[in-house]
Short mmCIF file of C-alpha atoms in Angstrom, two decimals:
data_model
loop_
_atom_site.label_atom_id
_atom_site.label_comp_id
_atom_site.label_asym_id
_atom_site.label_seq_id
_atom_site.Cartn_x
_atom_site.Cartn_y
_atom_site.Cartn_z
CA MET A 1 56.05 -39.75 -90.31
CA PHE A 2 54.01 -37.75 -87.81
CA LYS A 3 52.90 -35.42 -90.59
CA ILE A 4 51.67 -38.36 -92.63
CA LEU A 5 49.58 -39.52 -89.68
CA LEU A 6 48.27 -36.02 -89.04
CA ALA A 7 47.42 -35.61 -92.73
CA ALA A 8 45.56 -38.93 -92.63
CA ILE A 9 43.59 -37.87 -89.54
CA ILE A 10 42.70 -34.53 -91.10
CA GLY A 11 41.73 -36.22 -94.36
CA VAL A 12 39.46 -38.72 -92.62
CA ALA A 13 37.98 -35.91 -90.52
CA VAL A 14 37.12 -33.91 -93.64
CA ALA A 15 35.55 -37.02 -95.19
CA ALA A 16 33.55 -37.55 -91.99
CA LEU A 17 32.39 -33.94 -92.06
CA VAL A 18 31.25 -34.17 -95.68
CA THR A 19 29.54 -37.54 -95.15
CA THR A 20 27.72 -36.49 -92.00
CA VAL A 21 26.54 -33.15 -93.40
CA ALA A 22 25.42 -34.82 -96.64
CA THR A 23 23.59 -37.59 -94.75
CA VAL A 24 21.78 -35.20 -92.44
CA SER A 25 20.97 -32.76 -95.27
CA LEU A 26 19.75 -35.33 -97.75
CA THR A 27 17.85 -37.65 -95.45
CA GLY A 28 16.97 -35.28 -92.65
CA ALA A 29 18.39 -38.05 -90.54
CA THR A 30 18.03 -37.89 -86.86
CA ALA A 31 19.81 -40.53 -84.83
CA THR A 32 20.11 -43.86 -86.61
CA PRO A 33 21.06 -45.97 -83.65
CA VAL A 34 21.59 -49.66 -83.64
CA ASN A 35 20.04 -51.94 -81.08
CA GLN A 36 19.09 -49.30 -78.55
CA PRO A 37 16.16 -49.17 -76.17
CA LEU A 38 13.88 -46.19 -76.03
CA TYR A 39 12.05 -44.47 -73.28
CA ASN A 40 8.40 -45.23 -73.69
CA TYR A 41 6.78 -41.81 -73.57
CA GLY A 42 3.51 -42.82 -75.16
CA ASP A 43 1.48 -39.78 -76.18
CA ARG A 44 2.62 -37.68 -73.27
CA MET B 1 46.49 -19.56 -64.34
CA PRO B 2 49.16 -19.28 -67.05
CA ARG B 3 48.37 -17.29 -70.20
CA PHE B 4 47.65 -20.40 -72.25
CA GLY B 5 45.18 -21.47 -69.57
CA LEU B 6 43.22 -18.30 -70.27
CA VAL B 7 43.40 -18.92 -74.02
CA ALA B 8 42.16 -22.48 -73.48
CA ALA B 9 39.32 -21.17 -71.30
CA LEU B 10 38.31 -18.81 -74.12
CA LEU B 11 38.47 -21.70 -76.60
CA GLY B 12 36.24 -23.70 -74.25
CA LEU B 13 33.82 -20.78 -74.06
CA ALA B 14 33.70 -20.55 -77.86
CA LEU B 15 33.14 -24.30 -78.21
CA GLY B 16 30.50 -24.13 -75.49
CA CYS B 17 28.63 -21.38 -77.34
CA LEU B 18 28.85 -23.41 -80.54
CA ALA B 19 27.66 -26.61 -78.85
CA LEU B 20 24.82 -25.03 -76.90
CA GLY B 21 23.58 -22.60 -79.57
CA PRO B 22 19.85 -22.05 -79.06
CA ALA B 23 20.08 -23.31 -75.48
CA LEU B 24 21.71 -19.97 -74.65
CA GLY B 25 18.54 -18.09 -75.65
CA ARG B 26 15.97 -16.78 -73.20
CA GLY B 27 14.30 -19.46 -71.09
CA PHE B 28 15.16 -22.90 -69.76
CA THR B 29 16.73 -25.88 -71.47
CA LEU B 30 14.57 -28.87 -70.61
CA LEU B 31 15.81 -32.13 -72.03
CA GLN B 32 15.81 -35.66 -70.60
CA ASP B 33 17.32 -35.40 -67.09
CA MET B 34 18.09 -31.67 -67.35
CA VAL B 35 15.42 -29.82 -65.39
CA PHE B 36 15.78 -26.28 -64.12
CA VAL B 37 12.85 -24.19 -62.90
CA PRO B 38 12.35 -20.49 -62.17
CA ASP B 39 12.48 -19.43 -58.51
CA PRO B 40 13.16 -22.91 -57.12
CA ALA B 41 12.42 -23.52 -53.44
CA PHE B 42 14.22 -25.73 -50.96
CA SER B 43 12.29 -28.80 -49.89
CA ALA B 44 12.99 -32.23 -48.44
CA TRP B 45 13.37 -33.48 -52.01
CA THR B 46 16.18 -30.98 -52.69
CA PHE B 47 18.21 -32.70 -49.99
CA GLY B 48 17.33 -36.25 -50.99
CA LEU B 49 15.10 -36.73 -47.95
CA ALA B 50 11.78 -37.28 -49.72
CA GLY B 51 12.06 -41.02 -50.23
CA GLY B 52 13.74 -41.42 -53.61
CA ALA B 53 17.41 -42.05 -54.32
CA ALA B 54 19.69 -39.08 -53.56
CA ARG B 55 20.44 -38.38 -57.23
CA VAL B 56 19.93 -34.63 -57.01
CA VAL B 57 22.15 -34.19 -53.94
CA PRO B 58 23.77 -31.74 -53.66
CA SER B 59 23.41 -30.42 -57.23
CA ASP B 60 19.82 -29.24 -56.77
CA ALA B 61 20.62 -27.57 -53.46
CA VAL B 62 23.50 -25.66 -55.08
CA VAL B 63 21.31 -24.58 -58.01
CA THR B 64 18.52 -23.55 -55.64
CA ALA B 65 20.98 -21.53 -53.54
CA LEU B 66 22.47 -19.81 -56.61
CA ALA B 67 18.97 -19.09 -57.91
CA GLN B 68 18.29 -17.03 -54.78
CA VAL B 69 20.74 -14.40 -56.07
CA LEU B 70 20.60 -14.93 -59.86
CA PRO B 71 17.75 -15.80 -62.23
CA ALA B 72 17.65 -19.61 -62.45
CA GLU B 73 17.89 -19.57 -66.25
CA LEU B 74 21.19 -17.68 -66.00
CA VAL B 75 22.43 -20.20 -63.43
CA GLN B 76 21.67 -22.99 -65.90
CA LYS B 77 23.48 -21.28 -68.79
CA ALA B 78 26.48 -20.45 -66.59
CA ILE B 79 26.76 -24.08 -65.50
CA LEU B 80 26.51 -25.41 -69.04
CA LEU B 81 29.10 -22.97 -70.38
CA GLY B 82 31.24 -23.58 -67.30
CA ILE B 83 31.49 -27.26 -68.21
CA PHE B 84 33.16 -26.35 -71.51
CA VAL B 85 35.42 -23.68 -70.02
CA LEU B 86 36.51 -25.87 -67.11
CA GLY B 87 37.03 -28.99 -69.21
CA CYS B 88 38.95 -27.32 -72.02
CA SER B 89 41.24 -25.30 -69.77
CA GLY B 90 41.77 -28.25 -67.42
CA ALA B 91 42.87 -30.64 -70.17
CA ALA B 92 45.07 -27.93 -71.68
CA LEU B 93 46.81 -27.23 -68.38
CA LEU B 94 47.25 -30.91 -67.59
CA LEU B 95 49.22 -31.58 -70.75
CA PRO B 96 52.97 -31.17 -70.16
CA ALA B 97 53.66 -29.33 -73.41
CA GLY B 98 56.01 -26.44 -74.00
CA SER B 99 53.78 -24.50 -76.37
CA PRO B 100 50.08 -23.65 -76.32
CA GLY B 101 49.08 -25.33 -79.62
CA PRO B 102 49.09 -28.96 -78.41
CA ARG B 103 47.36 -27.90 -75.22
CA LEU B 104 44.53 -26.32 -77.21
CA VAL B 105 44.13 -29.47 -79.32
CA ALA B 106 43.86 -31.55 -76.14
CA GLY B 107 41.37 -29.09 -74.64
CA ALA B 108 39.22 -28.97 -77.78
CA PHE B 109 38.97 -32.75 -78.02
CA TYR B 110 38.19 -33.13 -74.34
CA VAL B 111 35.04 -31.01 -74.60
CA TRP B 112 33.99 -31.91 -78.14
CA ASN B 113 33.59 -35.65 -78.37
CA PRO B 114 30.76 -38.25 -78.36
CA TYR B 115 30.86 -38.57 -74.57
CA VAL B 116 30.07 -34.89 -74.04
CA ALA B 117 27.55 -34.81 -76.90
CA GLU B 118 25.61 -37.83 -75.65
CA ARG B 119 25.63 -36.89 -71.99
CA LEU B 120 24.50 -33.38 -72.93
CA LEU B 121 21.62 -34.87 -74.90
CA MET B 122 20.82 -36.99 -71.83
CA GLY B 123 20.67 -33.73 -69.89
CA GLN B 124 23.21 -34.98 -67.34
CA TRP B 125 24.83 -31.68 -66.54
CA ALA B 126 25.82 -32.80 -63.04
CA LEU B 127 27.85 -35.71 -64.41
CA LEU B 128 29.42 -33.42 -67.01
CA LEU B 129 30.42 -31.02 -64.26
CA GLY B 130 32.44 -33.85 -62.70
CA TYR B 131 33.80 -34.77 -66.14
CA ALA B 132 34.96 -31.18 -66.66
CA GLY B 133 36.75 -31.27 -63.33
CA LEU B 134 38.60 -34.55 -64.04
CA PRO B 135 41.79 -33.01 -65.49
CA TRP B 136 41.99 -30.65 -62.52
CA VAL B 137 41.55 -33.58 -60.13
CA VAL B 138 44.26 -35.62 -61.88
CA ARG B 139 46.61 -32.67 -61.61
CA ALA B 140 45.79 -32.15 -57.94
CA ALA B 141 45.89 -35.86 -57.02
CA TRP B 142 49.28 -36.20 -58.68
CA SER B 143 50.83 -33.03 -57.32
CA GLY B 144 49.11 -33.17 -53.94
CA ARG B 145 48.07 -29.51 -54.22
CA ARG B 146 44.63 -27.85 -54.27
CA LEU B 147 42.78 -31.14 -54.18
CA ALA B 148 39.75 -29.68 -52.40
CA VAL B 149 39.27 -26.97 -55.03
CA ALA B 150 39.71 -29.47 -57.86
CA LEU B 151 37.07 -31.75 -56.36
CA LEU B 152 34.43 -29.04 -56.07
CA PRO B 153 32.78 -29.52 -59.52
CA ALA B 154 32.38 -33.26 -58.93
CA ALA B 155 31.20 -32.64 -55.37
CA VAL B 156 28.48 -30.33 -56.69
CA GLY B 157 27.57 -32.89 -59.34
CA GLY B 158 26.82 -35.60 -56.80
CA PHE B 159 27.09 -39.37 -56.78
CA ALA B 160 27.68 -40.14 -60.48
CA ALA B 161 30.23 -37.34 -60.89
CA MET B 162 32.02 -38.37 -57.70
CA THR B 163 32.14 -42.06 -58.64
CA VAL B 164 33.65 -41.28 -62.05
CA THR B 165 36.09 -38.94 -60.31
CA ALA B 166 37.06 -41.56 -57.74
CA ILE B 167 37.82 -44.13 -60.43
CA THR B 168 40.03 -41.57 -62.17
CA ALA B 169 41.74 -40.05 -59.14
CA LEU B 170 42.59 -43.07 -57.00
CA PRO B 171 45.01 -44.79 -59.45
CA VAL B 172 46.73 -41.44 -60.07
CA ALA B 173 47.05 -40.42 -56.44
CA ARG B 174 50.49 -40.20 -54.90
CA ARG B 175 49.06 -40.10 -51.39
CA LEU B 176 46.21 -42.55 -51.71
CA TRP B 177 44.69 -42.08 -48.26
CA VAL B 178 44.60 -38.31 -48.55
CA VAL B 179 42.78 -38.52 -51.91
CA ALA B 180 40.46 -41.28 -50.68
CA GLY B 181 39.66 -39.23 -47.58
CA ALA B 182 38.93 -36.14 -49.63
CA LEU B 183 36.68 -38.11 -51.99
CA ALA B 184 34.78 -39.56 -49.03
CA ALA B 185 34.41 -36.16 -47.38
CA PHE B 186 33.07 -34.53 -50.55
CA SER B 187 30.65 -37.43 -51.02
CA LEU B 188 29.11 -36.95 -47.58
CA PRO B 189 26.04 -34.98 -48.78
CA TRP B 190 24.67 -37.87 -50.84
CA LEU B 191 26.12 -40.57 -48.58
CA VAL B 192 24.33 -39.12 -45.55
CA ALA B 193 21.07 -38.68 -47.49
CA THR B 194 21.32 -42.29 -48.62
CA ALA B 195 22.11 -43.52 -45.12
CA LEU B 196 19.01 -41.72 -43.81
CA ARG B 197 16.70 -43.61 -46.18
CA PRO B 198 14.43 -45.68 -43.93
CA GLU B 199 14.33 -48.57 -46.37
CA GLY B 200 18.07 -48.58 -47.01
CA LEU B 201 19.74 -49.00 -50.33
CA ALA B 202 17.89 -50.99 -52.94
CA GLY B 203 18.62 -51.35 -56.63
CA ASP B 204 16.45 -52.83 -59.36
CA PRO B 205 18.52 -55.31 -61.42
CA ALA B 206 16.34 -54.40 -64.42
CA GLY B 207 18.38 -51.19 -64.56
CA VAL B 208 21.48 -53.20 -65.50
CA TYR B 209 19.74 -54.46 -68.64
CA ALA B 210 18.04 -51.15 -69.43
CA PHE B 211 21.10 -48.92 -69.05
CA ALA B 212 23.88 -51.16 -70.36
CA ALA B 213 26.10 -49.65 -73.05
CA ARG B 214 24.84 -50.22 -76.61
CA ALA B 215 26.30 -49.99 -80.08
CA ASP B 216 25.66 -46.63 -81.69
CA THR B 217 28.19 -47.09 -84.49
CA PRO B 218 28.71 -49.92 -86.99
CA PHE B 219 31.65 -51.13 -84.86
CA GLY B 220 29.62 -52.82 -82.14
CA ALA B 221 29.27 -51.93 -78.49
CA VAL B 222 32.97 -52.13 -77.63
CA GLY B 223 33.94 -50.16 -80.75
CA SER B 224 31.33 -47.56 -79.82
CA LEU B 225 32.71 -47.31 -76.29
CA LEU B 226 36.26 -46.96 -77.61
CA SER B 227 34.95 -44.06 -79.71
CA LEU B 228 33.64 -42.57 -76.42
CA GLY B 229 30.01 -43.19 -77.44
CA GLY B 230 27.83 -46.21 -76.75
CA ILE B 231 25.16 -44.62 -74.59
CA TRP B 232 22.08 -46.75 -73.91
CA ASN B 233 19.47 -44.20 -75.01
CA ALA B 234 18.72 -43.77 -78.71
CA HIS B 235 17.40 -40.27 -78.06
CA ALA B 236 20.81 -39.16 -76.80
CA VAL B 237 22.72 -39.89 -80.01
CA PRO B 238 23.59 -36.92 -82.26
CA ALA B 239 22.06 -36.79 -85.73
CA GLY B 240 23.92 -38.55 -88.53
CA TYR B 241 26.07 -40.32 -85.96
CA GLY B 242 25.86 -43.75 -87.57
CA THR B 243 27.67 -43.08 -90.87
CA VAL B 244 30.56 -45.48 -91.41
CA VAL B 245 33.04 -42.76 -92.36
CA GLY B 246 32.13 -40.58 -89.38
CA ALA B 247 32.27 -43.51 -86.97
CA ALA B 248 35.62 -44.64 -88.41
CA ALA B 249 37.03 -41.12 -88.06
CA ARG B 250 35.99 -40.87 -84.41
CA LEU B 251 37.39 -44.30 -83.62
CA LEU B 252 40.67 -43.51 -85.41
CA LEU B 253 40.99 -40.25 -83.53
CA THR B 254 40.46 -41.85 -80.13
CA LEU B 255 42.79 -44.76 -80.87
CA ALA B 256 45.51 -42.40 -82.11
CA GLY B 257 45.18 -40.41 -78.91
CA ILE B 258 45.35 -43.52 -76.71
CA VAL B 259 48.44 -44.84 -78.53
CA PHE B 260 50.33 -41.56 -78.26
CA PHE B 261 49.42 -41.18 -74.61
CA LEU B 262 50.75 -44.66 -73.86
CA ARG B 263 53.96 -43.88 -75.79
CA SER B 264 54.51 -40.69 -73.84
CA ALA B 265 56.48 -40.00 -70.69
CA VAL B 266 53.90 -37.92 -68.84
CA PRO B 267 54.40 -38.40 -65.09
CA TYR B 268 50.86 -39.63 -64.32
CA LYS B 269 50.76 -41.95 -67.36
CA ARG B 270 50.52 -45.24 -65.51
CA GLY B 271 47.84 -44.13 -63.07
CA LEU B 272 45.64 -42.50 -65.68
CA ALA B 273 46.03 -45.49 -68.02
CA VAL B 274 44.90 -47.79 -65.19
CA ALA B 275 41.91 -45.49 -64.55
CA ALA B 276 40.96 -45.47 -68.24
CA LEU B 277 41.25 -49.26 -68.43
CA ALA B 278 39.17 -49.70 -65.29
CA GLY B 279 36.52 -47.32 -66.63
CA LEU B 280 36.41 -49.12 -69.97
CA ALA B 281 36.15 -52.49 -68.21
CA ILE B 282 33.15 -51.27 -66.19
CA ALA B 283 31.55 -49.87 -69.35
CA CYS B 284 32.08 -53.19 -71.15
CA ALA B 285 30.72 -55.28 -68.26
CA GLY B 286 27.14 -54.92 -69.44
CA VAL B 287 27.88 -55.51 -73.10
CA SER B 288 27.66 -59.31 -72.94
CA GLU B 289 24.82 -61.40 -71.53
CA PRO B 290 27.01 -63.16 -68.91
CA GLY B 291 28.36 -59.74 -67.88
CA ARG B 292 24.86 -58.33 -67.47
CA ARG B 293 23.77 -61.37 -65.45
CA ALA B 294 26.77 -61.07 -63.13
CA PHE B 295 26.21 -57.35 -62.75
CA ALA B 296 22.50 -57.83 -62.02
CA TRP B 297 23.42 -60.41 -59.34
CA LEU B 298 25.75 -57.87 -57.72
CA VAL B 299 23.01 -55.21 -57.70
CA GLU B 300 20.60 -57.66 -56.10
CA ALA B 301 23.22 -58.54 -53.48
CA TRP B 302 23.84 -54.89 -52.62
CA GLY B 303 21.94 -51.96 -54.14
CA GLY B 304 25.03 -49.72 -54.04
CA PHE B 305 26.38 -51.45 -57.15
CA ALA B 306 23.54 -49.79 -59.09
CA VAL B 307 25.81 -46.76 -59.37
CA PHE B 308 27.61 -48.67 -62.14
CA ARG B 309 24.48 -49.59 -64.11
CA ASP B 310 24.71 -46.66 -66.58
CA ALA B 311 28.14 -47.98 -67.38
CA GLN B 312 29.04 -45.89 -70.45
CA GLN B 313 29.68 -42.89 -68.21
CA TYR B 314 32.85 -44.57 -66.93
CA VAL B 315 34.71 -44.08 -70.22
CA ALA B 316 35.33 -40.50 -69.00
CA PRO B 317 39.00 -41.16 -68.02
CA LEU B 318 39.51 -42.73 -71.46
CA ALA B 319 38.33 -39.46 -73.01
CA LEU B 320 40.98 -37.64 -70.99
CA VAL B 321 43.65 -40.12 -72.09
CA ALA B 322 42.66 -39.68 -75.75
CA ALA B 323 42.59 -35.89 -75.46
CA LEU B 324 46.05 -35.74 -73.88
CA GLY B 325 47.40 -38.22 -76.44
CA LEU B 326 46.16 -36.08 -79.33
CA GLY B 327 47.83 -33.09 -77.76
CA LEU B 328 51.08 -35.07 -77.53
CA LEU B 329 50.70 -36.19 -81.14
CA VAL B 330 50.69 -32.61 -82.42
CA GLU B 331 53.76 -31.72 -80.35
CA SER B 332 55.83 -32.65 -83.39
CA VAL B 333 54.24 -29.77 -85.33
CA ALA B 334 53.95 -27.45 -82.36
CA ARG B 335 55.42 -24.50 -84.27
CA GLU B 336 53.39 -24.93 -87.46
CA ARG B 337 50.19 -22.98 -87.02
CA VAL B 338 48.36 -24.42 -90.04
CA TRP B 339 48.72 -27.97 -88.75
CA LEU B 340 47.72 -26.91 -85.25
CA ALA B 341 44.65 -25.01 -86.43
CA ALA B 342 43.57 -27.95 -88.58
CA MET B 343 44.03 -30.41 -85.71
CA ALA B 344 42.13 -28.16 -83.31
CA LEU B 345 39.19 -28.28 -85.73
CA VAL B 346 39.32 -32.06 -86.21
CA PRO B 347 37.12 -32.84 -83.14
CA VAL B 348 34.40 -30.57 -84.55
CA ALA B 349 34.78 -32.04 -88.06
CA VAL B 350 34.29 -35.64 -86.91
CA LEU B 351 31.22 -34.70 -84.85
CA PRO B 352 29.66 -31.71 -86.62
CA THR B 353 26.11 -32.42 -85.50
CA MET B 354 27.02 -31.66 -81.91
CA ALA B 355 26.99 -28.00 -83.00
CA TRP B 356 24.12 -25.58 -82.46
CA GLY B 357 22.55 -27.46 -79.63
CA SER B 358 22.91 -30.75 -81.53
CA LEU B 359 21.03 -29.18 -84.43
CA GLY B 360 18.32 -27.63 -82.27
CA ARG B 361 17.67 -30.53 -79.92
CA LEU B 362 18.85 -28.30 -77.10
CA GLY B 363 16.62 -25.27 -76.98
CA ALA B 364 15.32 -22.74 -74.49
CA VAL B 365 11.67 -22.33 -73.55
CA SER B 366 9.61 -20.51 -70.95
CA TYR B 367 7.24 -22.29 -68.62
CA PRO B 368 3.57 -21.65 -69.50
CA ALA B 369 1.63 -19.09 -67.46
CA GLY B 370 -0.64 -21.85 -66.16
CA TRP B 371 2.27 -23.48 -64.35
CA THR B 372 3.16 -20.24 -62.56
CA ALA B 373 -0.46 -19.57 -61.64
CA ALA B 374 -0.82 -23.08 -60.19
CA ARG B 375 2.36 -22.71 -58.18
CA GLU B 376 1.17 -19.45 -56.65
CA VAL B 377 -1.98 -21.17 -55.47
CA VAL B 378 -0.08 -24.11 -53.96
CA ARG B 379 2.52 -21.93 -52.26
CA ALA B 380 -0.05 -19.52 -50.80
CA ASP B 381 -2.04 -22.30 -49.15
CA ARG B 382 -1.16 -23.15 -45.53
CA GLU B 383 -3.43 -26.19 -45.22
CA PRO B 384 -1.54 -29.49 -45.07
CA GLY B 385 -1.57 -32.01 -47.87
CA ASP B 386 0.68 -33.19 -50.66
CA VAL B 387 0.67 -32.62 -54.41
CA LEU B 388 0.08 -35.49 -56.83
CA VAL B 389 1.28 -35.18 -60.42
CA LEU B 390 -0.66 -37.01 -63.12
CA PRO B 391 -0.26 -38.90 -65.42
CA PHE B 392 1.74 -41.08 -63.06
CA GLU B 393 4.72 -41.42 -65.42
CA SER B 394 8.17 -39.95 -64.97
CA TYR B 395 8.87 -38.40 -68.41
CA ARG B 396 6.91 -35.95 -70.52
CA GLN B 397 6.93 -34.57 -74.06
CA PHE B 398 5.27 -31.18 -73.66
CA PRO B 399 4.17 -29.36 -76.85
CA TRP B 400 5.41 -26.09 -75.30
CA ASN B 401 8.88 -27.69 -75.01
CA GLY B 402 9.01 -28.60 -78.68
CA GLY B 403 8.08 -32.21 -77.90
CA ARG B 404 11.47 -32.83 -76.27
CA ALA B 405 11.42 -35.68 -73.80
CA VAL B 406 12.10 -34.45 -70.28
CA LEU B 407 11.83 -35.67 -66.71
CA ASP B 408 8.64 -34.08 -65.40
CA PRO B 409 9.69 -30.67 -63.99
CA ALA B 410 6.67 -30.60 -61.63
CA GLN B 411 8.69 -32.16 -58.81
CA ARG B 412 10.99 -29.14 -58.72
CA PHE B 413 8.57 -26.49 -60.01
CA PHE B 414 5.93 -27.04 -57.31
CA ALA B 415 8.38 -27.75 -54.50
CA VAL B 416 7.43 -26.02 -51.27
CA PRO B 417 8.57 -26.70 -47.69
CA GLY B 418 6.18 -28.90 -45.76
CA ARG B 419 4.39 -30.30 -48.81
CA ARG B 420 5.58 -33.26 -50.83
CA VAL B 421 5.21 -33.34 -54.58
CA VAL B 422 4.70 -36.98 -55.54
CA SER B 423 5.40 -38.10 -59.07
CA ASN B 424 6.42 -41.44 -60.45
CA ASP B 425 10.14 -42.18 -60.54
CA ALA B 426 9.90 -45.53 -62.32
CA VAL B 427 11.55 -45.43 -65.76
CA ARG B 428 10.24 -47.28 -68.78
CA VAL B 429 12.84 -48.37 -71.32
CA GLY B 430 11.20 -50.20 -74.15
CA ASP B 431 9.51 -53.20 -72.54
CA LEU B 432 11.52 -52.90 -69.34
CA VAL B 433 10.39 -50.98 -66.28
CA VAL B 434 13.07 -49.93 -63.82
CA GLY B 435 11.08 -49.86 -60.61
CA SER B 436 10.40 -46.88 -58.39
CA GLU B 437 12.87 -46.18 -55.59
CA ASP B 438 10.42 -44.04 -53.63
CA PRO B 439 8.15 -46.03 -51.26
CA ARG B 440 5.52 -43.27 -51.36
CA ALA B 441 5.41 -43.42 -55.17
CA ARG B 442 4.94 -47.18 -54.97
CA GLU B 443 2.04 -46.72 -52.52
CA VAL B 444 0.43 -44.15 -54.78
CA GLU B 445 0.82 -46.43 -57.79
CA HIS B 446 -1.13 -49.03 -55.84
CA VAL B 447 -3.83 -46.48 -54.93
CA LEU B 448 -4.16 -45.32 -58.55
CA ALA B 449 -4.57 -48.88 -59.76
CA GLY B 450 -8.10 -48.91 -58.30
CA PRO B 451 -11.18 -47.74 -60.24
CA SER B 452 -11.92 -44.76 -57.98
CA PRO B 453 -8.85 -43.80 -55.93
CA ASP B 454 -9.43 -41.90 -52.68
CA LEU B 455 -6.72 -39.25 -53.09
CA ARG B 456 -7.60 -37.39 -49.89
CA ALA B 457 -7.15 -40.56 -47.88
CA ALA B 458 -3.79 -40.96 -49.63
CA GLY B 459 -2.72 -37.57 -48.20
CA PHE B 460 -3.18 -35.32 -51.22
CA ARG B 461 -4.61 -31.81 -51.19
CA TYR B 462 -3.67 -30.89 -54.76
CA VAL B 463 -3.59 -32.79 -58.02
CA ILE B 464 -1.79 -31.49 -61.07
CA VAL B 465 -2.57 -32.86 -64.52
CA ASN B 466 0.07 -31.58 -66.92
CA ALA B 467 -0.09 -34.13 -69.74
CA GLY B 468 -1.95 -37.21 -70.82
CA THR B 469 -3.89 -38.78 -73.63
CA VAL B 470 -7.57 -37.92 -74.15
CA GLU B 471 -8.56 -41.17 -72.49
CA GLU B 472 -6.28 -40.53 -69.50
CA ARG B 473 -7.62 -37.01 -69.00
CA ARG B 474 -11.16 -38.30 -69.10
CA ARG B 475 -10.28 -40.89 -66.44
CA PHE B 476 -8.64 -38.26 -64.22
CA GLY B 477 -11.74 -36.08 -64.62
CA VAL B 478 -13.86 -38.93 -63.24
CA TRP B 479 -11.49 -39.45 -60.30
CA LEU B 480 -11.54 -35.74 -59.51
CA ARG B 481 -15.21 -34.95 -60.13
CA SER B 482 -15.72 -33.84 -56.52
CA ALA B 483 -12.49 -31.77 -56.46
CA ARG B 484 -12.33 -28.03 -57.16
CA LEU B 485 -10.69 -27.06 -60.44
CA LEU B 486 -8.57 -24.00 -59.58
CA VAL B 487 -6.43 -23.56 -62.69
CA ASP B 488 -7.49 -24.76 -66.10
CA THR B 489 -5.28 -23.95 -69.06
CA GLY B 490 -4.42 -26.00 -72.09
CA ASP B 491 -1.08 -26.85 -70.51
CA LEU B 492 -2.08 -27.70 -66.96
CA ARG B 493 -4.98 -28.30 -64.62
CA LEU B 494 -4.76 -27.84 -60.85
CA TYR B 495 -7.38 -29.49 -58.66
CA ARG B 496 -7.86 -29.09 -54.92
CA VAL B 497 -9.21 -32.05 -52.98
CA ASP B 498 -10.97 -30.56 -49.95
CA GLY B 499 -11.58 -32.36 -46.69
CA ARG B 500 -9.71 -33.45 -43.59
CA MET B 501 -6.32 -35.03 -43.88
CA PRO B 502 -6.12 -38.67 -42.86
CA SER B 503 -4.97 -39.33 -39.31
CA GLY B 504 -1.23 -39.91 -39.12
CA TYR B 505 -0.51 -37.65 -42.08
CA ASP B 506 3.13 -36.54 -41.88
CA PRO B 507 4.42 -34.32 -44.71
#
């Protein structure tokens, strides 16, 4: 049973790796945050 | 340290090198709150006695002392790598496992997770130093041995590191009063500096709204916090962090760790679980509007509660719980190296963009020659008078620093005994302004609001202009038309305002 859970975690981790690398490579994505404030640096 | 402690330390070093990447190159890493300068000097500000909150006490004093014997850039790199070494080996040693594999999995997760990634991108090395020391503190608080040594990293880190440590250590402690006494004693540097503030402790309730935890995954603010993320600042989130699969993987990993920790029979389970729950509760307090209102009321009632305003940092004990739980999970395959190796790599796989300085967002740069030339002029001068830094804003995006946002380093760079460097410490977050904590900065803001500010009468001998829009620079030029321009480079201008100091001037 533990090995099934471990295999699931590793499988999801590999999927996360592929998705993240593909997203960043294809879109050049920087952070895509939701509902977050930003420092207001202006042109400085 | 047992042999597996050494192996875990080496794993931490390797993960640290991978996480920091270009930040280990020649020069200084300047990002958000992380500011190190070459040849720093002690000043009243170093000890929290220059008017502002004692945030840099005693971390800046320790860095300044170390930089007297080592180049400051090496001190910075040693501290950053030390966080990974200390954290990984501490978590590994804390786990009661018979074989090294599970310990390494616990150590790897503890230093490679959203909490570390986001706080690193916030530049909060002092907090991370306390985070790295947490497993050592839990061990010491439980066993009653070597507590003073275990508390040292947090003590160096200062108030945020010590508060997170206190929340973690007190529920675990076997001898509560001994641990509480040690925590109080190691907090004395910033407690004393705070007590010496003439205007006492004041907190701006706007900070509660500005720095409350936010959703940085599709699972909302609480889901983000349970994944060990949820920081308030969009600039501190690793690239590609918002993908559903990645966010789900990180949440699954943390939840699996928490469940297996709670199922375990580790001796400090109850205390550490209480600490993690308390930390999560604090982090969640600002998530809802009623929670933020209640929190803001507390900060207005007593400014000391402002220490909880950047609430996401209190999920640190939850990170330790999750790391230990993951280590316990792989105990069942402790003799199967393939499984262990795969599980040790899982933290990196679910957060790959933390690698290589979060894909180059951590870098290393040298200060421009104009900065050094200006500092030599200011340090060589014996005439009294303070240094004003313009534009009067707290953060900068210097072209020579790759446009990275950073707290203006001028405060530390131009520090010299007997002369105050005055810069703005108010923080703008979107439309919110978290007010200045330094009465002198508030006075100067008032002076600068006029059309033609009399800077000499305000106690300034030097004015540094190290950024600004074209319009701002033109305005400063008008203000300073009678001042002598001593250094003029593309990166910085240093003006000297000659004349007698106002009566009653006290540096």
